[in-house]
Short mmCIF file of C-alpha atoms in Angstrom, two decimals:
data_model
loop_
_atom_site.label_atom_id
_atom_site.label_comp_id
_atom_site.label_asym_id
_atom_site.label_seq_id
_atom_site.Cartn_x
_atom_site.Cartn_y
_atom_site.Cartn_z
CA UNK R 1 103.38 79.50 179.27
CA UNK R 2 104.24 77.02 177.02
CA UNK R 3 101.17 76.85 175.33
CA UNK R 4 101.15 80.99 174.77
CA UNK R 5 102.17 83.00 171.76
CA UNK R 6 105.55 83.84 170.62
CA UNK R 7 106.46 87.35 169.78
CA UNK R 8 109.45 89.27 168.38
CA UNK R 9 109.89 90.99 172.20
CA UNK R 10 111.18 87.50 173.25
CA UNK R 11 113.99 87.83 170.48
CA UNK R 12 114.79 90.64 169.18
CA UNK R 13 118.62 91.78 169.76
CA UNK R 14 119.43 88.61 171.86
CA UNK R 15 121.74 85.53 171.26
CA UNK R 16 120.12 81.93 170.76
CA UNK R 17 121.91 78.84 171.25
CA UNK R 18 124.80 81.31 172.06
CA UNK R 19 125.70 81.86 168.79
CA UNK R 20 122.44 83.74 166.13
CA UNK R 21 122.31 87.47 167.62
CA UNK R 22 118.59 88.19 166.35
CA UNK R 23 119.18 91.73 164.72
CA UNK R 24 115.16 92.47 162.93
CA UNK R 25 111.95 91.14 161.45
CA UNK R 26 111.59 90.49 157.65
CA UNK R 27 108.24 88.76 157.35
CA UNK R 28 105.68 86.86 159.82
CA UNK R 29 102.88 84.02 158.76
CA UNK R 30 100.47 81.87 160.26
CA UNK R 31 103.10 79.40 161.21
CA UNK R 32 106.08 81.81 161.80
CA UNK R 33 108.49 84.84 161.87
CA UNK R 34 111.31 85.31 159.89
CA UNK R 35 114.37 87.40 161.40
CA UNK R 36 117.69 88.76 160.41
CA UNK R 37 120.08 87.61 162.49
CA UNK R 38 123.78 86.98 162.53
CA UNK R 39 125.99 84.29 163.23
CA UNK R 40 128.75 85.41 165.55
CA UNK R 41 130.74 81.88 164.90
CA UNK R 42 130.76 82.08 161.21
CA UNK R 43 130.18 86.49 160.91
CA UNK R 44 127.73 85.94 158.65
CA UNK R 45 124.07 86.99 158.33
CA UNK R 46 121.23 84.15 158.46
CA UNK R 47 117.75 83.91 158.37
CA UNK R 48 115.93 82.69 161.53
CA UNK R 49 112.60 81.19 161.47
CA UNK R 50 110.24 80.60 164.82
CA UNK R 51 107.61 79.32 165.29
CA UNK R 52 105.78 81.32 167.21
CA UNK R 53 102.28 79.10 167.55
CA UNK R 54 103.31 76.18 170.17
CA UNK R 55 100.92 74.24 168.21
CA UNK R 56 102.50 74.19 165.05
CA UNK R 57 105.69 73.04 166.73
CA UNK R 58 104.79 69.29 165.28
CA UNK R 59 104.86 70.73 161.57
CA UNK R 60 108.13 73.06 162.01
CA UNK R 61 110.28 69.64 163.48
CA UNK R 62 109.28 68.01 160.19
CA UNK R 63 109.47 71.57 157.86
CA UNK R 64 112.97 71.59 159.64
CA UNK R 65 113.33 67.49 158.89
CA UNK R 66 112.43 67.94 155.11
CA UNK R 67 114.64 70.49 154.25
CA UNK R 68 117.62 69.19 156.09
CA UNK R 69 117.78 66.74 153.27
CA UNK R 70 117.45 69.30 150.40
CA UNK R 71 120.28 70.64 148.24
CA UNK R 72 119.67 72.69 145.05
CA UNK R 73 120.32 75.88 144.18
CA UNK R 74 116.27 76.48 143.58
CA UNK R 75 115.32 75.59 147.10
CA UNK R 76 116.60 77.68 150.64
CA UNK R 77 118.89 75.64 152.49
CA UNK R 78 118.48 74.88 156.18
CA UNK R 79 121.56 75.65 158.46
CA UNK R 80 120.88 74.67 162.00
CA UNK R 81 117.38 73.28 164.03
CA UNK R 82 116.74 73.87 167.41
CA UNK R 83 114.49 74.29 169.96
CA UNK R 84 114.78 77.26 173.09
CA UNK R 85 112.56 78.73 175.77
CA UNK R 86 110.75 80.82 173.07
CA UNK R 87 110.08 78.19 170.30
CA UNK R 88 111.59 76.07 167.56
CA UNK R 89 114.07 77.24 165.25
CA UNK R 90 115.06 76.70 162.03
CA UNK R 91 118.33 78.60 160.47
CA UNK R 92 118.49 79.23 156.43
CA UNK R 93 120.65 81.27 154.36
CA UNK R 94 119.72 84.51 154.38
CA UNK R 95 117.91 85.08 150.34
CA UNK R 96 118.47 88.44 149.83
CA UNK R 97 115.97 90.06 146.95
CA UNK R 98 112.03 90.05 147.33
CA UNK R 99 109.30 87.66 146.91
CA UNK R 100 106.93 87.76 143.66
CA UNK R 101 104.13 88.73 145.01
CA UNK R 102 105.37 92.21 146.21
CA UNK R 103 106.99 92.53 142.60
CA UNK R 104 103.52 91.52 141.18
CA UNK R 105 102.20 94.21 143.76
CA UNK R 106 104.93 97.21 142.54
CA UNK R 107 104.37 96.74 139.17
CA UNK R 108 100.41 96.43 138.68
CA UNK R 109 97.69 94.21 137.06
CA UNK R 110 98.51 92.63 134.61
CA UNK R 111 101.63 92.30 136.03
CA UNK R 112 105.04 91.38 134.23
CA UNK R 113 106.03 90.47 130.58
CA UNK R 114 105.18 87.14 129.38
CA UNK R 115 108.41 86.36 128.91
CA UNK R 116 109.52 87.22 131.93
CA UNK R 117 107.12 85.68 134.04
CA UNK R 118 107.95 82.41 132.32
CA UNK R 119 110.95 82.15 132.81
CA UNK R 120 110.43 82.68 136.45
CA UNK R 121 107.93 79.72 136.69
CA UNK R 122 110.33 77.89 134.51
CA UNK R 123 113.40 78.62 137.10
CA UNK R 124 110.02 77.18 140.25
CA UNK R 125 109.73 73.69 138.45
CA UNK R 126 113.54 73.30 138.68
CA UNK R 127 112.87 73.27 142.23
CA UNK R 128 110.08 71.36 142.29
CA UNK R 129 111.33 69.12 140.27
CA UNK R 130 114.02 68.80 142.60
CA UNK R 131 111.82 67.78 145.50
CA UNK R 132 110.19 65.60 143.61
CA UNK R 133 112.49 63.63 143.20
CA UNK R 134 113.00 63.43 146.91
CA UNK R 135 109.62 62.17 147.44
CA UNK R 136 108.67 65.78 148.84
CA UNK R 137 105.65 67.82 148.01
CA UNK R 138 105.91 71.45 149.04
CA UNK R 139 102.00 71.87 148.80
CA UNK R 140 101.93 75.51 149.17
CA UNK R 141 103.69 76.75 145.96
CA UNK R 142 102.64 80.32 145.29
CA UNK R 143 104.28 84.25 144.42
CA UNK R 144 104.84 84.78 148.26
CA UNK R 145 107.48 81.50 148.84
CA UNK R 146 109.05 82.99 145.91
CA UNK R 147 112.03 85.37 146.23
CA UNK R 148 113.78 86.40 143.53
CA UNK R 149 117.08 86.11 144.49
CA UNK R 150 120.45 87.72 141.83
CA UNK R 151 121.24 84.38 141.03
CA UNK R 152 117.34 83.38 140.57
CA UNK R 153 114.25 82.11 142.16
CA UNK R 154 114.67 80.47 145.36
CA UNK R 155 111.58 78.43 146.14
CA UNK R 156 111.23 78.82 150.17
CA UNK R 157 108.61 78.19 153.15
CA UNK R 158 107.88 74.24 152.98
CA UNK R 159 105.67 74.66 156.49
CA UNK R 160 103.08 72.67 154.30
CA UNK R 161 105.28 70.14 152.75
CA UNK R 162 104.99 66.55 152.71
CA UNK R 163 106.33 63.23 151.69
CA UNK R 164 104.71 61.96 148.76
CA UNK R 165 102.74 58.99 150.38
CA UNK R 166 99.74 57.72 149.30
CA UNK R 167 98.43 57.05 152.68
CA UNK R 168 99.48 60.15 154.47
CA UNK R 169 98.40 62.79 151.79
CA UNK R 170 94.57 61.66 152.62
CA UNK R 171 92.63 64.01 154.38
CA UNK R 172 95.02 67.31 154.20
CA UNK R 173 92.42 68.97 152.92
CA UNK R 174 92.16 73.21 153.28
CA UNK R 175 96.63 73.14 153.36
CA UNK R 176 97.96 75.73 151.02
CA UNK R 177 96.93 78.84 149.84
CA UNK R 178 93.34 78.35 148.43
CA UNK R 179 93.46 80.66 144.96
CA UNK R 180 96.43 78.47 144.61
CA UNK R 181 95.32 74.81 145.41
CA UNK R 182 94.16 72.69 143.16
CA UNK R 183 90.75 72.01 142.83
CA UNK R 184 90.92 68.29 143.19
CA UNK R 185 93.03 69.19 146.58
CA UNK R 186 90.31 71.77 147.67
CA UNK R 187 87.78 68.80 146.65
CA UNK R 188 89.39 66.24 148.77
CA UNK R 189 91.99 64.81 146.39
CA UNK R 190 95.78 63.52 147.70
CA UNK R 191 98.61 65.65 147.31
CA UNK R 192 100.93 65.24 145.01
CA UNK R 193 103.43 66.48 141.94
CA UNK R 194 100.73 67.02 139.35
CA UNK R 195 98.85 69.68 142.30
CA UNK R 196 101.91 71.54 143.12
CA UNK R 197 102.35 71.84 139.44
CA UNK R 198 98.97 72.90 139.36
CA UNK R 199 100.05 75.85 141.68
CA UNK R 200 103.25 76.85 139.81
CA UNK R 201 100.56 77.44 136.56
CA UNK R 202 98.29 79.04 138.77
CA UNK R 203 101.65 81.20 140.26
CA UNK R 204 102.18 81.92 136.30
CA UNK R 205 98.75 82.88 135.17
CA UNK R 206 98.75 85.60 137.84
CA UNK R 207 101.46 88.11 136.07
CA UNK R 208 99.54 87.49 132.93
CA UNK R 209 96.34 87.97 133.48
CA UNK R 210 96.46 89.79 136.44
CA UNK R 211 94.85 87.17 139.00
CA UNK R 212 94.78 83.44 139.97
CA UNK R 213 92.69 81.29 137.32
CA UNK R 214 89.16 81.48 138.28
CA UNK R 215 88.84 77.58 139.60
CA UNK R 216 91.35 77.81 141.66
CA UNK R 217 89.22 79.87 143.89
CA UNK R 218 87.62 77.74 146.59
CA UNK R 219 84.76 79.87 146.83
CA UNK R 220 84.29 79.28 143.34
CA UNK R 221 83.71 75.76 143.44
#
């Protein structure tokens, strides 16, 4: 059963670690699912991220280590990290708002006024500047990972993040979202702060032009 996929039925309505009562799902992706939960010790709402694929446990633990070292108003804050029979978990601040991808779908094409799009990406760059100063590269900057909260943009989902190490950064072709990855990364180059900024620029292009840059689509290379 260790290698079986983990499902919402294993966690919904339960209290994990005798502290986090899981209320409802928020989102799900290839690596994990995020739930709204109550921290019964503090009586506050939190976001609980579960690693749904056992084969990604190692990457999930790496995300926990990287996020645990970050403290910035533009970066989602990790509160706790633990393992249970139903998987690995991250407990994070519950960021209220919608992601930029949802907003773009609501507005239709081309999307947002240029000055609004630029402001969102400017705030994204504040987050990227901070994480790069900590020698971390996010590797999956895209509209869906930018939450528009009451206090501005919050960068989330560090599941693909890596330390900025020239040796470790090699061999990471395909990590990220193709339409927002730098063409150099698709071609086998190392990830870096520059490749993260390309993703931010592709994110800016999306609401203005109605789609990411054509060269960001690896099927066009």
